[in-house]
mmCIF file of C-alpha atoms in Angstrom:
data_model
loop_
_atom_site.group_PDB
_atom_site.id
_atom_site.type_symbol
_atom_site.label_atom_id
_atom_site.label_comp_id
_atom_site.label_asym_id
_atom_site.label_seq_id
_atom_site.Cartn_x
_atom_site.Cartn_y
_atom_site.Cartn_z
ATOM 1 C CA UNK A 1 -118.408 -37.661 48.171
ATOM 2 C CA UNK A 2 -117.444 -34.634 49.975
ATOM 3 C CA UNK A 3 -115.210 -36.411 52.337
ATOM 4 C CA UNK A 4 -113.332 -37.888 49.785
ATOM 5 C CA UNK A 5 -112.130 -34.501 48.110
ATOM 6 C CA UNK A 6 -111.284 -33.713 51.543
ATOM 7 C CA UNK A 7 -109.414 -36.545 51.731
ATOM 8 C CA UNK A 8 -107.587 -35.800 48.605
ATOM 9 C CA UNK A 9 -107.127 -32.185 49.211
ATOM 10 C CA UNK A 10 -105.556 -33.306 52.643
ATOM 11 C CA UNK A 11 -102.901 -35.745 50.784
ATOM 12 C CA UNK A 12 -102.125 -32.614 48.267
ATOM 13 C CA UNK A 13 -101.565 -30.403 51.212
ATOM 14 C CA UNK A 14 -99.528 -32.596 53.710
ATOM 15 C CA UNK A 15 -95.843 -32.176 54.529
ATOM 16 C CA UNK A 16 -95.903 -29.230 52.817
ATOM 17 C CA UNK A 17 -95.255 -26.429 55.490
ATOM 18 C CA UNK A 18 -96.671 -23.665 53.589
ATOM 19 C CA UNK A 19 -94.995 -24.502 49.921
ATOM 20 C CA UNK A 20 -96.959 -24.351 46.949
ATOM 21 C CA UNK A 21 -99.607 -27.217 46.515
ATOM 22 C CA UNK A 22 -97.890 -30.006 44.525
ATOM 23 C CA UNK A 23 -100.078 -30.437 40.728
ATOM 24 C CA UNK A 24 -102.182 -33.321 40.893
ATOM 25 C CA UNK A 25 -101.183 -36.363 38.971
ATOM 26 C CA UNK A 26 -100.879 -35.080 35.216
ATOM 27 C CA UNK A 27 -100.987 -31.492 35.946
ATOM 28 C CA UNK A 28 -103.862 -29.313 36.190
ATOM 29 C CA UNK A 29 -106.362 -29.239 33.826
ATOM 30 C CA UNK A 30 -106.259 -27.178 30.825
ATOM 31 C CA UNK A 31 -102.723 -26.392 31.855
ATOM 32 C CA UNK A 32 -99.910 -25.686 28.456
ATOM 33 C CA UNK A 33 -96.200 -26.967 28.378
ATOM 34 C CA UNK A 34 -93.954 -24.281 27.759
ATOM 35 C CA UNK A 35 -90.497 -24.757 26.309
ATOM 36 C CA UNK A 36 -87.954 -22.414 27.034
ATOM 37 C CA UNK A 37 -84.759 -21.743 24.310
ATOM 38 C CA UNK A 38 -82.491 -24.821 25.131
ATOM 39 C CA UNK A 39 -78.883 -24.012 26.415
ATOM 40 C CA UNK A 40 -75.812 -24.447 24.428
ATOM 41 C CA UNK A 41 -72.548 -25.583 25.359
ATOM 42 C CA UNK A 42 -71.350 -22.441 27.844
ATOM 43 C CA UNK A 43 -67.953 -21.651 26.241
ATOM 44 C CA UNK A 44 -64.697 -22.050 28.757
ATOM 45 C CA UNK A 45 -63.800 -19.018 30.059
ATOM 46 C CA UNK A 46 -60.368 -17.005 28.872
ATOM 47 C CA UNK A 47 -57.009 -18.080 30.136
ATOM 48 C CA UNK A 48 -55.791 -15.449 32.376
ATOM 49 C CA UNK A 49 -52.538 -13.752 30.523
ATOM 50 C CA UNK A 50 -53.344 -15.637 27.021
ATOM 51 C CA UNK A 51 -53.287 -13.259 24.013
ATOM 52 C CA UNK A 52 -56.741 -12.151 22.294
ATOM 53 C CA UNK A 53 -58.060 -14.161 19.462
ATOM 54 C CA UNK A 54 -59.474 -11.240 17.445
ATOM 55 C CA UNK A 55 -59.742 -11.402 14.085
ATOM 56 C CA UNK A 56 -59.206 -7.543 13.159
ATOM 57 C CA UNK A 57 -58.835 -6.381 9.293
ATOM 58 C CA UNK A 58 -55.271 -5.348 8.727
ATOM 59 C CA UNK A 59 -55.167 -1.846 6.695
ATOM 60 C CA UNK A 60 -52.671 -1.138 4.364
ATOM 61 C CA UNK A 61 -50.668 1.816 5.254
ATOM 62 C CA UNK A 62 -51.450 5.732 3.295
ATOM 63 C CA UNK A 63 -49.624 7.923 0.904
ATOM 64 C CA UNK A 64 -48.697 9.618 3.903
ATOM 65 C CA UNK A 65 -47.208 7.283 5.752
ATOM 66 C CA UNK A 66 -44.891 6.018 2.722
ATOM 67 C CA UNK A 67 -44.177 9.878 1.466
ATOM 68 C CA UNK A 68 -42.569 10.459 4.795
ATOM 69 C CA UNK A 69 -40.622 7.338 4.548
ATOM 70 C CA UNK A 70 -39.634 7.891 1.063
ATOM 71 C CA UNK A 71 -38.647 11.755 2.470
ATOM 72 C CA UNK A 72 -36.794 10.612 5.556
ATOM 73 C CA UNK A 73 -34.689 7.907 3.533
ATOM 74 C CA UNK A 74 -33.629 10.595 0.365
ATOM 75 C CA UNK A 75 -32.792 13.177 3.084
ATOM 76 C CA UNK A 76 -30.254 10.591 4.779
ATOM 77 C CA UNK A 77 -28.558 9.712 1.653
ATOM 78 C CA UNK A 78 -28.442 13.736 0.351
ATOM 79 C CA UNK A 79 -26.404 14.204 3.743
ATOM 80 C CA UNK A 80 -24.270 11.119 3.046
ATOM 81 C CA UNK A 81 -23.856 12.343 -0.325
ATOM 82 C CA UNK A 82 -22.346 15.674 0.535
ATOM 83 C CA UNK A 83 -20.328 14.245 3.601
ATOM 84 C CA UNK A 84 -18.665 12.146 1.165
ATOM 85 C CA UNK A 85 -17.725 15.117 -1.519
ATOM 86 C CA UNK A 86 -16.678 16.896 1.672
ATOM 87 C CA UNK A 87 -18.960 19.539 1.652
ATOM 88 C CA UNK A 88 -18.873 20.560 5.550
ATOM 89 C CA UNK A 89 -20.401 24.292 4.522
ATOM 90 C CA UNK A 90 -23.062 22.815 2.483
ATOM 91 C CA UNK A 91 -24.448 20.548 5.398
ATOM 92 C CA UNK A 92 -24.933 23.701 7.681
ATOM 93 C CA UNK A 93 -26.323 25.683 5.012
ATOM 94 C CA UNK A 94 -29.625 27.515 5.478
ATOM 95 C CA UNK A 95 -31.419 25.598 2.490
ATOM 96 C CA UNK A 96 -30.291 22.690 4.383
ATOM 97 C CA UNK A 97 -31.573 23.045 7.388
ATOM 98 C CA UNK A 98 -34.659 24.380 5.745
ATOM 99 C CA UNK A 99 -34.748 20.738 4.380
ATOM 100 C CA UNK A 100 -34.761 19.180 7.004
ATOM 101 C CA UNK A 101 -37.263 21.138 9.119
ATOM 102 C CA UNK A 102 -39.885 20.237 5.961
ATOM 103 C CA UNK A 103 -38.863 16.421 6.574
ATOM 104 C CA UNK A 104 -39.778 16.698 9.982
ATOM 105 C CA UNK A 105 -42.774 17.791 9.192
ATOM 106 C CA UNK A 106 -43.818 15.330 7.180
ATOM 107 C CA UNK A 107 -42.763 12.697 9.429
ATOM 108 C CA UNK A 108 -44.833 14.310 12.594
ATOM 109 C CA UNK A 109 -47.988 14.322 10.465
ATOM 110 C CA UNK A 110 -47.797 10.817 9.698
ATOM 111 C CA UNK A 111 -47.300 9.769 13.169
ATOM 112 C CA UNK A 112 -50.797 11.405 13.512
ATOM 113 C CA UNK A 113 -51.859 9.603 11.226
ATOM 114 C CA UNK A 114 -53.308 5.737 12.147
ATOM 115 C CA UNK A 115 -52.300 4.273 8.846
ATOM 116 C CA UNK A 116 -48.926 5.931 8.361
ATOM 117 C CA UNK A 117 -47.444 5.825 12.145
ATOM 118 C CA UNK A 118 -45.562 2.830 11.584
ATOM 119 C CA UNK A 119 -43.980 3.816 8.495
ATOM 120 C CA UNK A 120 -43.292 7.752 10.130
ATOM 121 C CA UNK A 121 -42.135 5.921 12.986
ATOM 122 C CA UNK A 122 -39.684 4.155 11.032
ATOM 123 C CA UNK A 123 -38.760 7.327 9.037
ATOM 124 C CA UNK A 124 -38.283 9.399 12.327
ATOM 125 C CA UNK A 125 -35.524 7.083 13.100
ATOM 126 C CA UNK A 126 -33.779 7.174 10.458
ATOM 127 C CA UNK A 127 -34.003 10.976 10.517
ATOM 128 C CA UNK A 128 -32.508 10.771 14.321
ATOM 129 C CA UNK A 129 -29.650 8.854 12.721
ATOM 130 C CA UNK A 130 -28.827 10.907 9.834
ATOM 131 C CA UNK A 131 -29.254 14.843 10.424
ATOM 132 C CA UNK A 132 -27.624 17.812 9.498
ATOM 133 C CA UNK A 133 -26.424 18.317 13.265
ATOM 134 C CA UNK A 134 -24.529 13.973 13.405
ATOM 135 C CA UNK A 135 -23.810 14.313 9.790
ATOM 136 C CA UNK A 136 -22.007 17.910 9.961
ATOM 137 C CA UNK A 137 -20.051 16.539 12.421
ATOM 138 C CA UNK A 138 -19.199 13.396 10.921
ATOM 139 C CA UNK A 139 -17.926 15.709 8.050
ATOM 140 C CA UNK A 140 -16.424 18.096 10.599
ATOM 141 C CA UNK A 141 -14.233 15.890 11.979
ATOM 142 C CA UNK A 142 -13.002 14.341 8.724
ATOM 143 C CA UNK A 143 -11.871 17.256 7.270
ATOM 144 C CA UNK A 144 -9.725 18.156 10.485
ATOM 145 C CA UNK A 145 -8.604 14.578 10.044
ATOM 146 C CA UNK A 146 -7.771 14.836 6.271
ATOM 147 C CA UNK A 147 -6.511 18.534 6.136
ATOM 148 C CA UNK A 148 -8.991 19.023 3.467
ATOM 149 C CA UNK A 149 -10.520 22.353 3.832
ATOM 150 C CA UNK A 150 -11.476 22.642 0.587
ATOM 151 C CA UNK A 151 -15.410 23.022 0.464
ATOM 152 C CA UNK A 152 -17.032 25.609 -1.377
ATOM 153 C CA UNK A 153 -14.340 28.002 -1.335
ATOM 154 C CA UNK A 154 -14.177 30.354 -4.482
ATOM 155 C CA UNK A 155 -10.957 30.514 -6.761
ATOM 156 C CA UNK A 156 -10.075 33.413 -5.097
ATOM 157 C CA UNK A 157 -10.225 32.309 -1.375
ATOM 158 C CA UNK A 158 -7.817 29.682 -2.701
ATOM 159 C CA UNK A 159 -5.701 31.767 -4.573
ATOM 160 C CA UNK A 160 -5.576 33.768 -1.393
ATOM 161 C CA UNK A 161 -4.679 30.415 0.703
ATOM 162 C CA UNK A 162 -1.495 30.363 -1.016
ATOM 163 C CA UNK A 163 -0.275 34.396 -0.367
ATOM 164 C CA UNK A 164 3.156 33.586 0.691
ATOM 165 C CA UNK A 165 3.238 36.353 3.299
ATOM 166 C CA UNK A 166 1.518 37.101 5.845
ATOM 167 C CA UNK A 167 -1.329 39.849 5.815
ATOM 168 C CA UNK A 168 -0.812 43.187 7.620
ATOM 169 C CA UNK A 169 2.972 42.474 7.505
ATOM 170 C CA UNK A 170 4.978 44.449 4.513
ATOM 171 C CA UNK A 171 6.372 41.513 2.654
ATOM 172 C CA UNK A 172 9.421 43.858 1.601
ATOM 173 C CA UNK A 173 10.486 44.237 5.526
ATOM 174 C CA UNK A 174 10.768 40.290 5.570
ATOM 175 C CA UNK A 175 13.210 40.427 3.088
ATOM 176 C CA UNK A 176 15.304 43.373 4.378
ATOM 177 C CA UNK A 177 15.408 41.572 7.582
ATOM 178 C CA UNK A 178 17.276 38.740 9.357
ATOM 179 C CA UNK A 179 16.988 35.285 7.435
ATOM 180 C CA UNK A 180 15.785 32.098 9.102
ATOM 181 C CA UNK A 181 20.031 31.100 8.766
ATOM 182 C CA UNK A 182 21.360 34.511 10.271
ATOM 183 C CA UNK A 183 18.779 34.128 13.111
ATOM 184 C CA UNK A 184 20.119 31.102 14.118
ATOM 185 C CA UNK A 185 23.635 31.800 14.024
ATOM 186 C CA UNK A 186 23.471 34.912 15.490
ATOM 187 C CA UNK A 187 21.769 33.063 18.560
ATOM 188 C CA UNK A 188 24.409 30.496 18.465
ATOM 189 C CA UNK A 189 27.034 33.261 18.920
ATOM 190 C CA UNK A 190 24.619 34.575 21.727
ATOM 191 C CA UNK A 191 24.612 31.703 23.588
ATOM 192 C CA UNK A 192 27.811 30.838 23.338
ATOM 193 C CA UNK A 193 29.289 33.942 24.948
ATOM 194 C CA UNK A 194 26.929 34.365 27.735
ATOM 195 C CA UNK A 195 27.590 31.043 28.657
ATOM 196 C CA UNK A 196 31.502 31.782 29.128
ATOM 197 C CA UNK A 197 31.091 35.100 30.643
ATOM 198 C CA UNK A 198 28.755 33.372 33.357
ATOM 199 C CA UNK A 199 31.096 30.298 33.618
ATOM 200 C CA UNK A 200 34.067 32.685 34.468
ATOM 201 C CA UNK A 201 31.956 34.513 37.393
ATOM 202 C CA UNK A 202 29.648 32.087 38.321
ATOM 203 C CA UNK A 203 31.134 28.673 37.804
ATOM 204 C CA UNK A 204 27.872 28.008 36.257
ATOM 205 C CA UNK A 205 27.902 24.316 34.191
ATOM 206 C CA UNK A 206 25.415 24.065 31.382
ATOM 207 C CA UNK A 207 23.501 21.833 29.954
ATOM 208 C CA UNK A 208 21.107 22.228 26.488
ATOM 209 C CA UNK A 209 17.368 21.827 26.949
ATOM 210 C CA UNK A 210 15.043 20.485 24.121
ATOM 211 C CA UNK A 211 15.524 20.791 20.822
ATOM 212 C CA UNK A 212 15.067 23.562 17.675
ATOM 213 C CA UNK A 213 11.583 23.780 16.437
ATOM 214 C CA UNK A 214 10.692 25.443 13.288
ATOM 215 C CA UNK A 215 6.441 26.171 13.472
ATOM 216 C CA UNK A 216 5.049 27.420 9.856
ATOM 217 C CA UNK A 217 3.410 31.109 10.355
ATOM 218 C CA UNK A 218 -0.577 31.586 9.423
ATOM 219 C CA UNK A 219 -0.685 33.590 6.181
ATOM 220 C CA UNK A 220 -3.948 35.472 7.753
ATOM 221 C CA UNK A 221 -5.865 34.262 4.745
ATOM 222 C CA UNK A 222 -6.690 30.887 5.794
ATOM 223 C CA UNK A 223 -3.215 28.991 4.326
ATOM 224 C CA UNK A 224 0.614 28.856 5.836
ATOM 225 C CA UNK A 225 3.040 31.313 4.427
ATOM 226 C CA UNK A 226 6.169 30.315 3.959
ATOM 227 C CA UNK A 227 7.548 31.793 6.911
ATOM 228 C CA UNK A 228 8.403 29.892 10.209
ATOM 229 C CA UNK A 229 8.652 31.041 13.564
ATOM 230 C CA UNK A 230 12.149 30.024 15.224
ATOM 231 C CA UNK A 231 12.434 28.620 18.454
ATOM 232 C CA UNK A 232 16.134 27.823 19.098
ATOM 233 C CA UNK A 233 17.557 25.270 21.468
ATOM 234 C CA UNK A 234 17.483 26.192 24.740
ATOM 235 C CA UNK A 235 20.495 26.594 27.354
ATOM 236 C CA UNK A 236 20.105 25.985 30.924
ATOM 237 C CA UNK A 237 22.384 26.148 34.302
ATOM 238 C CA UNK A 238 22.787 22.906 36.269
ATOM 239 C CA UNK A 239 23.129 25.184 39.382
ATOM 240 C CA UNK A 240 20.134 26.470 41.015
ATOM 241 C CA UNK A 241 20.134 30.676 41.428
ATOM 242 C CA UNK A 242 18.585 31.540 44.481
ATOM 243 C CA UNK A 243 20.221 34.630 46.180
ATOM 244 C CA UNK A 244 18.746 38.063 45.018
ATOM 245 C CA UNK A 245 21.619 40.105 44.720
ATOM 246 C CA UNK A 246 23.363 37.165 42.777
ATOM 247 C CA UNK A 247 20.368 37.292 40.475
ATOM 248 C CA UNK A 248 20.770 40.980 39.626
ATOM 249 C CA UNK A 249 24.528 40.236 39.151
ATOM 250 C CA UNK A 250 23.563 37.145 36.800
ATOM 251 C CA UNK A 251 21.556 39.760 34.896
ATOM 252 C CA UNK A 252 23.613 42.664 34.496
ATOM 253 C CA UNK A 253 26.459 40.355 33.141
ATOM 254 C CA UNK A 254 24.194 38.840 30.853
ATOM 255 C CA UNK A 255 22.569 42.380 30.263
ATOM 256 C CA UNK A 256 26.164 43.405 28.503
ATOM 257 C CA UNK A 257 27.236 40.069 26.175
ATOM 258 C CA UNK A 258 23.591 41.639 24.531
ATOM 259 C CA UNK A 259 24.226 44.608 24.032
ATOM 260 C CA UNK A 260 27.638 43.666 22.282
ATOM 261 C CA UNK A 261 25.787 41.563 19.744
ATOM 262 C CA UNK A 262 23.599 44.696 18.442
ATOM 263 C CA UNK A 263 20.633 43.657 20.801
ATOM 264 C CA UNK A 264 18.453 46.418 23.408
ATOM 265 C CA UNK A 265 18.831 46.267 27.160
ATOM 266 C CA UNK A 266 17.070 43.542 28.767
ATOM 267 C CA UNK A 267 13.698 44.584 29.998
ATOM 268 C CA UNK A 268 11.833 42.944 33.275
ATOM 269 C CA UNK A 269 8.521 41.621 33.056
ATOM 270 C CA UNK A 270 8.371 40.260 36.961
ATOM 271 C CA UNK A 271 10.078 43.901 37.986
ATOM 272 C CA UNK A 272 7.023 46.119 38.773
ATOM 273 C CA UNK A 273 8.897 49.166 38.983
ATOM 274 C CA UNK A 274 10.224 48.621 35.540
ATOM 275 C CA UNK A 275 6.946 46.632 33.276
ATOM 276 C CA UNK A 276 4.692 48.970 34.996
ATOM 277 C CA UNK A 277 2.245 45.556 35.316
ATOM 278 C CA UNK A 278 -0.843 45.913 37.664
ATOM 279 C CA UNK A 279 0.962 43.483 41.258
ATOM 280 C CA UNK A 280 -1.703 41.306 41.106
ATOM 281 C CA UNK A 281 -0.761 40.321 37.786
ATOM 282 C CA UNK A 282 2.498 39.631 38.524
ATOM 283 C CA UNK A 283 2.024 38.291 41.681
ATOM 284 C CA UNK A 284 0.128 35.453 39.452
ATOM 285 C CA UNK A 285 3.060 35.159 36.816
ATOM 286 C CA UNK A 286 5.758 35.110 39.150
ATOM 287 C CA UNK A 287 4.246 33.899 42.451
ATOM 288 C CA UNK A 288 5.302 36.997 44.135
ATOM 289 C CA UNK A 289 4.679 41.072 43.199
ATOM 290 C CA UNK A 290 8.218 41.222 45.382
ATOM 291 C CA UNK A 291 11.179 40.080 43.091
ATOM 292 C CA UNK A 292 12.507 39.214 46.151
ATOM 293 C CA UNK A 293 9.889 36.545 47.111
ATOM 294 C CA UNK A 294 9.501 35.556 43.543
ATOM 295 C CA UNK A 295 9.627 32.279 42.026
ATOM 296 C CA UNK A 296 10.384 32.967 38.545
ATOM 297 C CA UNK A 297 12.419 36.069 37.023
ATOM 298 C CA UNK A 298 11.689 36.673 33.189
ATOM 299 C CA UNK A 299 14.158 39.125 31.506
ATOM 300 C CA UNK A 300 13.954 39.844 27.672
ATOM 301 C CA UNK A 301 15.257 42.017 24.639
ATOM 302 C CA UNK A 302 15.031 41.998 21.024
ATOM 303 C CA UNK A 303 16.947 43.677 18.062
ATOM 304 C CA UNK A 304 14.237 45.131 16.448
ATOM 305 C CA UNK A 305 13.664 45.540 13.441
ATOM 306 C CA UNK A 306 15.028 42.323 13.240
ATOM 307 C CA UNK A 307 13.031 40.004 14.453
ATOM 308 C CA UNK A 308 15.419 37.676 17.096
ATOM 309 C CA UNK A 309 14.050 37.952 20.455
ATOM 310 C CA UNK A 310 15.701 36.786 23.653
ATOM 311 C CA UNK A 311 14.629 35.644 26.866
ATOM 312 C CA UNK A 312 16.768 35.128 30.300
ATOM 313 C CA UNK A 313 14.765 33.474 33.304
ATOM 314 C CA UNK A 314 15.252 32.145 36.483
ATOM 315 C CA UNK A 315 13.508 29.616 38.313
ATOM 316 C CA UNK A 316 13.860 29.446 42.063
ATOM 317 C CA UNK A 317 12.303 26.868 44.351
ATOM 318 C CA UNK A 318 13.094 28.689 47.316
ATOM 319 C CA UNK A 319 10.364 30.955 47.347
ATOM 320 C CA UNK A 320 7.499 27.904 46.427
ATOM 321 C CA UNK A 321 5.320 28.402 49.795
ATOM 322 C CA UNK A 322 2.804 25.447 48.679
ATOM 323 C CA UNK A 323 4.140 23.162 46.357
ATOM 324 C CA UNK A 324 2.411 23.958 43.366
ATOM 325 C CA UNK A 325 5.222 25.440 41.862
ATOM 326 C CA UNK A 326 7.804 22.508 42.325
ATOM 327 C CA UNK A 327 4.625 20.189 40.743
ATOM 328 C CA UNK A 328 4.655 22.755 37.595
ATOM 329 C CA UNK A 329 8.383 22.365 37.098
ATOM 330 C CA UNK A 330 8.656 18.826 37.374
ATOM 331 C CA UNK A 331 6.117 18.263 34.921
ATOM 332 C CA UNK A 332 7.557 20.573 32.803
ATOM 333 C CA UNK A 333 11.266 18.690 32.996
ATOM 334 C CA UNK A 334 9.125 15.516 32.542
ATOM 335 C CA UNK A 335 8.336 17.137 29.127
ATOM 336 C CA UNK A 336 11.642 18.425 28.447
ATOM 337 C CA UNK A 337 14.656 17.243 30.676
ATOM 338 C CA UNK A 338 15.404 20.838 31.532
ATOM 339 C CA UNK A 339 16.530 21.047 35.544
ATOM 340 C CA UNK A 340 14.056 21.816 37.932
ATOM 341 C CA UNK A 341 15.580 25.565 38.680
ATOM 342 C CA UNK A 342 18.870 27.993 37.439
ATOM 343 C CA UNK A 343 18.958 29.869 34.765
ATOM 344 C CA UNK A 344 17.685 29.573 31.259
ATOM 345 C CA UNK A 345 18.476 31.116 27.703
ATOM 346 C CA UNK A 346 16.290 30.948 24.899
ATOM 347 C CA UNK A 347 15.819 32.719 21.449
ATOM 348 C CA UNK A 348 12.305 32.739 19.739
ATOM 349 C CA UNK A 349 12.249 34.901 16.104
ATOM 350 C CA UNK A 350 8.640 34.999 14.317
ATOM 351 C CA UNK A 351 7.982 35.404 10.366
ATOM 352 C CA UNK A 352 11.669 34.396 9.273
ATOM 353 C CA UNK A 353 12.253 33.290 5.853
ATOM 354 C CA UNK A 354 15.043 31.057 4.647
ATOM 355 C CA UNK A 355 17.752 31.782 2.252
ATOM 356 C CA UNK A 356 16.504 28.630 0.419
ATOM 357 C CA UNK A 357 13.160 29.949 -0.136
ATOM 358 C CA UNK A 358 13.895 33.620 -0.548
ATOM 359 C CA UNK A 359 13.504 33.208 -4.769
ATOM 360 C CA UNK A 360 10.302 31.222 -4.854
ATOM 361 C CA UNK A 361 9.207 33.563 -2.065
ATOM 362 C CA UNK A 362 9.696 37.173 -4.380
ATOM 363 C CA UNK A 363 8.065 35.013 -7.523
ATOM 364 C CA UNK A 364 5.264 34.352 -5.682
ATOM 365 C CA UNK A 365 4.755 37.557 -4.202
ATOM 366 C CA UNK A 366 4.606 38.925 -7.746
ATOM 367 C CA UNK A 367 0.938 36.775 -8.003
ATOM 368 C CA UNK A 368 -0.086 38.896 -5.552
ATOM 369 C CA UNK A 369 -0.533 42.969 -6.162
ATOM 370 C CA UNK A 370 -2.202 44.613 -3.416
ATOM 371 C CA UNK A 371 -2.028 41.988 -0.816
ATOM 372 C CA UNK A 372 -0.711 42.173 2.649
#
């Protein structure tokens, strides 16, 4: 008996190389079957790149988020409003502005808010689109375009618009002095005899340069007047004037056909001994603090009171040491067709009034006590 449980132990125990014993044929005695939680189908594992499949509960967005909508969008249309009834002084107002700073507000708090940020998102850029600072200029620019300066202005501002004068300047001395008609043909006569008395000594040949311009005159009150300033047609020599004593001769000639049509002695701006002008200044206007060396001579005189003023230079592109001088005067006889250097005569007259307008000019002026 005992050998054959060793026997049997020995068949339990062989090939085994120190594993556990193998259970003898239908386990060991007394022994339970346990049964462990049976697997499920292991789900396949995510898609690398493949967008989450996560149900999450969509929230309607908050009073917040839709008041700073609702603020954003009435702001934008306010500023359209008043860019299209012009009002350019309104938009940069302070209540404005003071508007739009409490928009702002709004639309920052319901950014911080997670159920109104996409609805202050959307008002924020509509704010960016329509401010005071891209509307206002909007309007800016189309009341330079349209001439409308209208805005808020008060009756009197625009009664004062229309002063036919212009302020700080005694209306009655406008019309004791020269008219716009006896300006120009006293410049006419001007021109005409210094251009013979320089033809006889010179053998100067002329040749006119650009044409009259008549430029309405500020009133000082925000309108035009209805005075001009007069720039006549210019004269100009064909012949370049170079030599310095032949300049002072050109001068002193012209200096007496001036003072036989009621005018002053010409003056010299480009003469330091005689404008009294710092040299470095007039080395700057005249390329030269030598009028020897100098590019450009500018002689003038008036016949004040009256308000004709007259004006005698000479251009010389013998003295241009770099070139930048010739480049200034061709562009300017690109502009004009005057020659590139000689002599040239001009007559400029400010606040003239014509003969046609002298009546409507006194009835005017009788809307106005006090002003000027």
């Amino acid at each position: 008996m005992v050998m054959d449980h060793e026997k049997q132990r020995a068949r339990y125990l062989a090939g085994t190389e120190g594993a556990p014993p193998v259970p003898p044929p239908g386990g060991y005695r007394g022994a339970r079957r346990q049964q462990g939680p049976v697997a499920g189908p292991v789900p396949p594992a995510p898609v690398p790149g493949a967008p989450a499949t996560l149900d999450v509960e969509k929230k309607p967005a908050n009073a917040l988020g839709w008041i700073a909508l609702s603020a954003g969008i009435l702001f934008a249309l306010i500023l359209l409003v008043t860019l299209i009834a012009g009002g350019t002084d309104v938009l940069y107002g302070v209540t404005m502005l003071a508007l739009q700073l409490i928009v702002v507000a709004v639309i920052i708090a319901a950014l911080f808010s997670a159920r109104g940020r996409m609805l202050g998102a959307i008002a924020l850029v509509v704010t960016i689109l329509f401010n005071v600072a891209t509307v206002g200029g909007m309007s800016a620019l189309q009341t330079s375009a349209s001439g409308n300066y209208e805005g808020v202005k008060t009756d009197e501002q625009k009664h004062a618009e229309a002063y036919p004068a212009i302020k700080g300047t005694d209306p009655q001395q406008t019309l004791s002095q020269q008219s716009l008609e006896e300006v120009r043909a006293q410049s006419d006569e001007l021109f005409a005899d210094i251009r013979e008395r320089l033809t006889s000594e010179f053998g100067f040949t002329w040749v006119q340069v650009g044409d009259e311009d008549l430029r309405p005159e500020r009133n000082g009150y925000g309108g035009e007047s209805m005075l001009v300033e007069y720039t006549s047609t210019g004269w100009a020599t064909n012949e370049p004037v170079q030599d310095y004593a032949q300049k002072l001769d050109v001068m002193a000639a012209i200096d007496d056909v001036v003072i036989e049509h009621g005018l002053w002695d010409l003056y010299s701006f480009n003469d330091p001994s005689i404008s009294g002008m710092d040299p470095s200044v007039i080395a700057k206007l005249y390329g030269s603090d030598d009028p020897r060396t100098q590019d450009t001579w500018e002689y003038y005189t008036e016949n004040y009171p009256d308000p004709l003023r007259f004006y005698a230079n000479i251009y010389d592109l013998s003295h241009d040491e770099d070139g930048g001088f010739l480049t200034a005067r061709q562009a300017q006889s690109a502009r004009t067709g005057e020659p590139l250097e000689g002599l040239q005569l001009v007559v400029i007259a400010s606040g003239v009034l014509s003969e046609a307008d002298r009546a409507e000019f006194e009835k005017k002026l009788a809307e106005y006590p006090g002003f000027g």
